[in-house]
Amino acid sequence: ADQMRVAANSYLGHRVTVTSDDGPPVTGDVSAIDASGDEPLLVVGDATYPLSAVLRVEPRVVTVPPPAGAGAK
């Protein structure tokens, strides 16, 4: 169970594609982990998904704003 929580936490902030019970796969960012039950669940949008539903994981994208005054002449 602890190993599953560690695995679930590693998805935080990442974009995942998960299988959905009621339609096509869902893609979104993992915003939280719900560890209230026996198996941790990934929170994607307004829904939760078990780790077994993950089809794809993409790295988090970090954007850096340009320095102040960049491009201004």
Short mmCIF file of C-alpha atoms in Angstrom, two decimals:
data_model
loop_
_atom_site.label_atom_id
_atom_site.label_comp_id
_atom_site.label_asym_id
_atom_site.label_seq_id
_atom_site.Cartn_x
_atom_site.Cartn_y
_atom_site.Cartn_z
CA ALA A 1 0.00 0.00 0.00
CA ASP A 2 2.85 2.41 0.82
CA GLN A 3 4.49 1.61 -2.51
CA MET A 4 1.26 2.51 -4.32
CA ARG A 5 1.10 5.85 -2.49
CA VAL A 6 4.66 6.66 -3.50
CA ALA A 7 3.82 5.76 -7.11
CA ALA A 8 0.64 7.87 -7.01
CA ASN A 9 2.52 10.87 -5.58
CA SER A 10 5.01 10.68 -8.45
CA TYR A 11 2.15 11.56 -10.84
CA LEU A 12 1.37 14.88 -9.12
CA GLY A 13 1.58 17.76 -11.59
CA HIS A 14 2.00 15.44 -14.56
CA ARG A 15 -0.39 15.20 -17.51
CA VAL A 16 -1.94 11.74 -17.74
CA THR A 17 -4.31 9.92 -20.02
CA VAL A 18 -6.58 7.51 -18.14
CA THR A 19 -9.29 5.08 -19.13
CA SER A 20 -12.81 6.22 -18.32
CA ASP A 21 -15.67 3.93 -17.33
CA ASP A 22 -18.22 5.95 -19.27
CA GLY A 23 -16.52 6.99 -22.49
CA PRO A 24 -13.27 7.73 -24.26
CA PRO A 25 -9.96 8.12 -22.41
CA VAL A 26 -9.52 11.33 -20.41
CA THR A 27 -6.40 13.51 -20.51
CA GLY A 28 -5.61 16.06 -17.82
CA ASP A 29 -3.22 17.16 -15.11
CA VAL A 30 -3.03 15.27 -11.83
CA SER A 31 -3.93 17.94 -9.28
CA ALA A 32 -4.10 15.78 -6.14
CA ILE A 33 -3.95 12.26 -4.73
CA ASP A 34 -6.91 10.84 -2.79
CA ALA A 35 -5.44 8.39 -0.28
CA SER A 36 -8.59 8.03 1.84
CA GLY A 37 -9.33 4.48 0.65
CA ASP A 38 -7.41 1.23 0.31
CA GLU A 39 -5.94 2.28 -3.06
CA PRO A 40 -4.72 5.80 -3.81
CA LEU A 41 -6.64 7.61 -6.56
CA LEU A 42 -5.38 10.26 -8.97
CA VAL A 43 -7.52 13.42 -9.10
CA VAL A 44 -7.83 14.58 -12.72
CA GLY A 45 -10.32 17.38 -13.28
CA ASP A 46 -13.44 16.62 -11.24
CA ALA A 47 -12.93 12.84 -11.19
CA THR A 48 -10.68 10.26 -9.54
CA TYR A 49 -8.96 7.32 -11.23
CA PRO A 50 -7.01 4.32 -9.91
CA LEU A 51 -3.37 3.88 -10.90
CA SER A 52 -4.44 0.92 -13.04
CA ALA A 53 -6.40 3.32 -15.30
CA VAL A 54 -3.27 5.21 -16.42
CA LEU A 55 -2.54 4.75 -20.13
CA ARG A 56 0.04 7.51 -20.63
CA VAL A 57 2.12 9.91 -18.52
CA GLU A 58 3.71 13.08 -19.87
CA PRO A 59 6.34 15.14 -18.04
CA ARG A 60 5.26 18.34 -16.41
CA VAL A 61 5.89 21.34 -18.61
CA VAL A 62 7.68 24.24 -16.96
CA THR A 63 7.38 27.60 -18.66
CA VAL A 64 9.77 30.38 -17.78
CA PRO A 65 8.57 33.94 -18.33
CA PRO A 66 10.93 36.17 -20.31
CA PRO A 67 13.08 38.55 -18.28
CA ALA A 68 11.57 41.94 -17.55
CA GLY A 69 12.12 44.28 -20.45
CA ALA A 70 13.00 41.48 -22.88
CA GLY A 71 12.03 42.36 -26.41
CA ALA A 72 11.25 46.00 -25.54
CA LYS A 73 13.28 48.60 -27.40
#
